[in-house]
Short mmCIF file of N, CA and C in Angstrom, two decimals:
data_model
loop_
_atom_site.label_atom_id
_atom_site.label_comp_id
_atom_site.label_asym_id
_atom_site.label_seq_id
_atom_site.Cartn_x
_atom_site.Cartn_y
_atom_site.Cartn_z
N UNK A 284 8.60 17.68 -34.43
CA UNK A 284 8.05 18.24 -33.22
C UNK A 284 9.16 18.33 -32.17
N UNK A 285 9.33 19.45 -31.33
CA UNK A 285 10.70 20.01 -30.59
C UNK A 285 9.71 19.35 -29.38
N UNK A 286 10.92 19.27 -28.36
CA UNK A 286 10.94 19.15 -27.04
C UNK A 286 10.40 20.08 -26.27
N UNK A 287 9.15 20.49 -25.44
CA UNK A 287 9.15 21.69 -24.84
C UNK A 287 9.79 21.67 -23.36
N UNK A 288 9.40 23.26 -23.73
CA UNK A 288 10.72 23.88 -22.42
C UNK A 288 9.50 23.50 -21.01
N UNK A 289 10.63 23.28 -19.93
CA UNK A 289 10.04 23.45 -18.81
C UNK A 289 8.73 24.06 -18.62
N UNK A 290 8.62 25.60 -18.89
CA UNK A 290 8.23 26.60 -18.50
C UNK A 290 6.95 26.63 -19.46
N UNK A 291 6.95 25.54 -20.75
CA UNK A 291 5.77 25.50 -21.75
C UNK A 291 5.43 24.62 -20.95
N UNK A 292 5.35 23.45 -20.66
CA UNK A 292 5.11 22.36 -20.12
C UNK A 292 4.57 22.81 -18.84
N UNK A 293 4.95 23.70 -17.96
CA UNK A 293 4.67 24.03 -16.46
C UNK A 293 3.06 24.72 -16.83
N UNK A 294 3.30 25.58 -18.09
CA UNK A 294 1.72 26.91 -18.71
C UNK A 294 0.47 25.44 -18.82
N UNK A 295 1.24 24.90 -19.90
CA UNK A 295 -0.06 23.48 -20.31
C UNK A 295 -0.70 22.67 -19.04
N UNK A 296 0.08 22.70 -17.86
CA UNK A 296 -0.44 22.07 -17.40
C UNK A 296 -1.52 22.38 -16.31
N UNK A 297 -1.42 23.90 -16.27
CA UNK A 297 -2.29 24.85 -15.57
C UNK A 297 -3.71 24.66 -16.06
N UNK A 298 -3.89 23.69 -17.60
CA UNK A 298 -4.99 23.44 -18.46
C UNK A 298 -5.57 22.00 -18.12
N UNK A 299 -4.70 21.06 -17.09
CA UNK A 299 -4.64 20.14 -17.02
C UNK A 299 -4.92 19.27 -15.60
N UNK A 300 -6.20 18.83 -14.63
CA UNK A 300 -5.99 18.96 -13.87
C UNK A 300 -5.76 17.68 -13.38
N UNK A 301 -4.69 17.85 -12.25
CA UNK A 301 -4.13 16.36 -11.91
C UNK A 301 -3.04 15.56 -12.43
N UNK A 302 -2.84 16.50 -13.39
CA UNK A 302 -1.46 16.00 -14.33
C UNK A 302 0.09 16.54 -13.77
N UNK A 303 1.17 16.06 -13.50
CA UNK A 303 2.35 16.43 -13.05
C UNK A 303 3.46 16.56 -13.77
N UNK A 304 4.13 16.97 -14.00
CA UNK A 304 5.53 17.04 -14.26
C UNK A 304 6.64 16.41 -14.46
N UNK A 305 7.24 15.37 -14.46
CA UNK A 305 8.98 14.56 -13.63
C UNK A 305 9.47 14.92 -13.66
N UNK A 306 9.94 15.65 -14.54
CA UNK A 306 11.25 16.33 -15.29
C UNK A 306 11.48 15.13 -17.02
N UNK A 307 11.23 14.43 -17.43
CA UNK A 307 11.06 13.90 -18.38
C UNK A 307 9.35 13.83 -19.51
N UNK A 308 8.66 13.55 -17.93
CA UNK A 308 7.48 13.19 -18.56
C UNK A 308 6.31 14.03 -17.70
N UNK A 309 4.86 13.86 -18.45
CA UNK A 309 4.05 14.60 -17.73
C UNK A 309 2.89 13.08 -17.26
N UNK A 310 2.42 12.88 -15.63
CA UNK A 310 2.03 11.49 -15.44
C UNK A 310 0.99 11.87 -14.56
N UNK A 311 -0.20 11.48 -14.60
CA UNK A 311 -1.64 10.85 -13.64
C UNK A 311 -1.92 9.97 -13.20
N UNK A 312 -2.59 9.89 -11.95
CA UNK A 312 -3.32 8.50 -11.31
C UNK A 312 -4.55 9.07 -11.31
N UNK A 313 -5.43 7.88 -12.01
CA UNK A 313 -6.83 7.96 -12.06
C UNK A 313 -7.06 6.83 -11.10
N UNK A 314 -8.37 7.19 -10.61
CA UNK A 314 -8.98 6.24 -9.69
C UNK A 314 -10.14 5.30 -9.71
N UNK A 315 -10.24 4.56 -10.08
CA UNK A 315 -11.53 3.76 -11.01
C UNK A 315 -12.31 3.01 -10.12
N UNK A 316 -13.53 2.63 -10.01
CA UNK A 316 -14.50 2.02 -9.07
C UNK A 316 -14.23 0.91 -8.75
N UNK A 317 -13.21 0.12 -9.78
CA UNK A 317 -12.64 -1.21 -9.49
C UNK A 317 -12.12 -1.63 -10.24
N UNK A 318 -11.51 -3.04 -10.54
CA UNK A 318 -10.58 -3.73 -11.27
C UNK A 318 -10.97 -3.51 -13.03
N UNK A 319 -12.70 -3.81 -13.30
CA UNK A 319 -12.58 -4.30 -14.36
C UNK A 319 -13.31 -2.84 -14.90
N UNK A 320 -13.48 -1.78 -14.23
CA UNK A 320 -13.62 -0.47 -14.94
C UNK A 320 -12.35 0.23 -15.35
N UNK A 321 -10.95 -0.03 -14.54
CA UNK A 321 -9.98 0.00 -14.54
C UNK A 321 -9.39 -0.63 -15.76
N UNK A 322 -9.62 -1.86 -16.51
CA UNK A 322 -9.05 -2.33 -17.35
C UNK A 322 -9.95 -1.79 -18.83
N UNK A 323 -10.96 -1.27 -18.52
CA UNK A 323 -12.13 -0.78 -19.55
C UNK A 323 -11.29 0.53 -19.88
N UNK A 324 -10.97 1.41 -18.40
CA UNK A 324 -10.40 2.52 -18.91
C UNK A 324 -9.12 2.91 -19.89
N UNK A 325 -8.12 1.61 -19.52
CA UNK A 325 -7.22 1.35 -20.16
C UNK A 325 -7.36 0.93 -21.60
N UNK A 326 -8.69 0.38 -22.09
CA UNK A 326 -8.49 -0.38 -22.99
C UNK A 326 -8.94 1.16 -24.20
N UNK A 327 -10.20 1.61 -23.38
CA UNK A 327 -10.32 3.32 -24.09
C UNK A 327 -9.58 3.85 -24.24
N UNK A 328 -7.88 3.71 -23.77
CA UNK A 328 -7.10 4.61 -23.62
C UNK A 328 -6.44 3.85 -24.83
N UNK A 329 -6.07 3.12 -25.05
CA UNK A 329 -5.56 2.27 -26.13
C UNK A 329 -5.82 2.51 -27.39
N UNK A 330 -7.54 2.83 -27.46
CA UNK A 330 -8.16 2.75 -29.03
C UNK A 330 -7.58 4.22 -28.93
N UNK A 331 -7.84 5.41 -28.36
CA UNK A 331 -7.11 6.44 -28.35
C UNK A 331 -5.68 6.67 -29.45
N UNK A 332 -5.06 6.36 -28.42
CA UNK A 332 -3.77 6.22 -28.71
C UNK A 332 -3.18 5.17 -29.82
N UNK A 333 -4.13 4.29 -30.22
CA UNK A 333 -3.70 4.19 -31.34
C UNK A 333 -3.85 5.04 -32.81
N UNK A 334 -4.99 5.49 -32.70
CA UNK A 334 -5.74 6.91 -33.37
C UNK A 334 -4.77 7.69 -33.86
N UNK A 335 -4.43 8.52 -32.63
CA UNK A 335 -3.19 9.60 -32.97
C UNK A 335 -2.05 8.71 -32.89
N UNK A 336 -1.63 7.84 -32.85
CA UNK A 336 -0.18 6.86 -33.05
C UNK A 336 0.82 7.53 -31.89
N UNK A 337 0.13 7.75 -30.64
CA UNK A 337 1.55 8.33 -30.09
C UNK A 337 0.94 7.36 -28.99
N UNK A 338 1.84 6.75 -27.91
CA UNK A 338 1.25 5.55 -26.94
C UNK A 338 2.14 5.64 -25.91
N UNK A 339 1.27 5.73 -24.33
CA UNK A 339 1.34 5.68 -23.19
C UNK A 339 2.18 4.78 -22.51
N UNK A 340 2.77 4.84 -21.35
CA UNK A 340 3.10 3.97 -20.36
C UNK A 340 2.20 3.91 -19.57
N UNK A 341 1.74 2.80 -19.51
CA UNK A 341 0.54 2.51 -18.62
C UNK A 341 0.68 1.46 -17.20
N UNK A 342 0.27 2.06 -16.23
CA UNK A 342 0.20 1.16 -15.00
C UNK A 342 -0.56 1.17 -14.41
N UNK A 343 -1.21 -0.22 -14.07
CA UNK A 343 -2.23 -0.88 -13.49
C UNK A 343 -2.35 -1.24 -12.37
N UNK A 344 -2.35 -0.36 -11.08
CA UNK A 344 -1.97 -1.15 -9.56
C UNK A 344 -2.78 -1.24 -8.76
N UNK A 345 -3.12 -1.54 -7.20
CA UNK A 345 -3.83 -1.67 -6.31
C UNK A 345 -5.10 -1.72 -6.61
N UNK A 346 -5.43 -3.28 -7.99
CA UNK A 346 -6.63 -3.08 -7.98
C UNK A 346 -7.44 -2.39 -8.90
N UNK A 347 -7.49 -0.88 -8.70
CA UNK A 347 -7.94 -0.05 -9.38
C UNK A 347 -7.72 1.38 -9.84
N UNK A 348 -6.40 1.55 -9.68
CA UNK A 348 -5.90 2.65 -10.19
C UNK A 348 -5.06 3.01 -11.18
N UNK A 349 -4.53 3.39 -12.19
CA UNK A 349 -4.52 3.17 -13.16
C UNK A 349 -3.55 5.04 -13.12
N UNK A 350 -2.08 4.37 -13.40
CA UNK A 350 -1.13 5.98 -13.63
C UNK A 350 -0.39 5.89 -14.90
N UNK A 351 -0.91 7.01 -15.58
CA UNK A 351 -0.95 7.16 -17.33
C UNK A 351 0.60 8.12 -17.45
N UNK A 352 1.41 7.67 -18.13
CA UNK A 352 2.85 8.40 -17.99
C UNK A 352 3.07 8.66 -19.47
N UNK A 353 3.25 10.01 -19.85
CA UNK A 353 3.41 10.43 -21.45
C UNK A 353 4.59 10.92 -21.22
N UNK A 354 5.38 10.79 -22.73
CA UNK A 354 6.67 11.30 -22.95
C UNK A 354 6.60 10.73 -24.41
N UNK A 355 7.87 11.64 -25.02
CA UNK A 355 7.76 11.38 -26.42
C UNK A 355 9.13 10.95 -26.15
N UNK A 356 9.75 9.86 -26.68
CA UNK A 356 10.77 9.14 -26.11
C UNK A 356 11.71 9.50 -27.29
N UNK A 357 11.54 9.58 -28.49
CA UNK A 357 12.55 10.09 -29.48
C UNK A 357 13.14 11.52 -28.96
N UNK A 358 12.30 12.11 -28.41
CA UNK A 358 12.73 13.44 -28.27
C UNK A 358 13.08 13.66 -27.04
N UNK A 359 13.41 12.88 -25.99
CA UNK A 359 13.94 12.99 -24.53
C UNK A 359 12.91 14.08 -23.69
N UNK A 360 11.77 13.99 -24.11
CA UNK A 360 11.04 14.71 -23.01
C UNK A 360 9.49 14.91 -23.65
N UNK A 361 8.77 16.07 -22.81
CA UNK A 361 7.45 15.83 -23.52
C UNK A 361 7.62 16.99 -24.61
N UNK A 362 6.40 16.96 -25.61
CA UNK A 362 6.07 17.70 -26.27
C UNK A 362 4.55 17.68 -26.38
N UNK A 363 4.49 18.41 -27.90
CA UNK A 363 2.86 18.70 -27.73
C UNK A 363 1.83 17.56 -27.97
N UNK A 364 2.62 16.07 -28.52
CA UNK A 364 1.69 14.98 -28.93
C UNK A 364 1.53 14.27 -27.43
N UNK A 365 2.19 14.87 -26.25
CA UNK A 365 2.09 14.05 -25.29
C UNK A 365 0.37 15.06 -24.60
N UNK A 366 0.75 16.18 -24.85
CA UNK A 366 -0.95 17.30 -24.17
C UNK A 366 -1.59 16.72 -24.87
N UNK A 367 -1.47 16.02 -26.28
CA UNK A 367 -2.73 15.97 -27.14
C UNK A 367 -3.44 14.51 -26.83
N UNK A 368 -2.20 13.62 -26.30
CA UNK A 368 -2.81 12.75 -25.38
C UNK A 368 -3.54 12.57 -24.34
N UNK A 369 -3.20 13.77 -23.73
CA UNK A 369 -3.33 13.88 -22.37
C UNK A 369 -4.70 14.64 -22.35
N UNK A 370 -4.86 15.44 -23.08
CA UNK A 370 -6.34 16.45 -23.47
C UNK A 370 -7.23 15.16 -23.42
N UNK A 371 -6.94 14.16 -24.51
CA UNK A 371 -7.65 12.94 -25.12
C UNK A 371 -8.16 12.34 -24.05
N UNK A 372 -7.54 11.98 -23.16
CA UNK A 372 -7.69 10.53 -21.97
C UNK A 372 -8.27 11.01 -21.18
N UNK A 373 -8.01 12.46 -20.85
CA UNK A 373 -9.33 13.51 -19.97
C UNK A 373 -11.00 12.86 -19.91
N UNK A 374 -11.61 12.97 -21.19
CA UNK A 374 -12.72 12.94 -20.96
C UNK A 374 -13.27 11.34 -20.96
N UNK A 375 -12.26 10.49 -21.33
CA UNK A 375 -12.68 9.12 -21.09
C UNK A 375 -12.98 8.54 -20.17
N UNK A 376 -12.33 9.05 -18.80
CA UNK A 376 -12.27 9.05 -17.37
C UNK A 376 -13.58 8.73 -17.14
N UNK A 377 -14.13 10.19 -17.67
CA UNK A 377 -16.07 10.13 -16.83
C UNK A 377 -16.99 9.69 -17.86
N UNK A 378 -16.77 9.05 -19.27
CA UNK A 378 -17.49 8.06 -19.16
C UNK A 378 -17.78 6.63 -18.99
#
């Protein structure tokens, strides 16, 4: 799986809402009702990602917010297993 270009990465994310850019990686802050829905969300995000075998940088701050950072690290940037993550963790949010 190749590295995508800027300009693929900039299209995908027009599909994606709330999701950003770095220039390495593509990253969200979700906002959770509190601490221990916050650690629920994380832990959904986990069984996820172990599923498809590709796995997050995850950070846990102020409480209850929770900023999900994808990158495919062999390949110095994102690609498409990082959207397929990112598609994934979408709908876990709202339940």
């Amino acid at each position: 799986m190749n590295k995508l270009t800027e300009e693929e990465i900039l299209s995908k994310l027009q599909k994606l809402s709330g999701w950003n850019y770095t220039g390495k990686s593509i990253q969200k802050e979700f906002k959770l009702e509190n601490f221990i829905s916050a650690v629920n969300f994380i832990n959904k995000i986990a069984e996820v990602a172990e599923r498809i075998d590709h796995h997050p940088d995850i950070n846990l701050h102020s409480y209850n917010k929770v900023t999900i950072t994808l990158t495919t690290h062999s390949k110095g940037g994102v690609t498409e297993n990082d959207f397929k993550l990112a598609e994934s963790i979408e709908p876990l949010f709202f339940k």
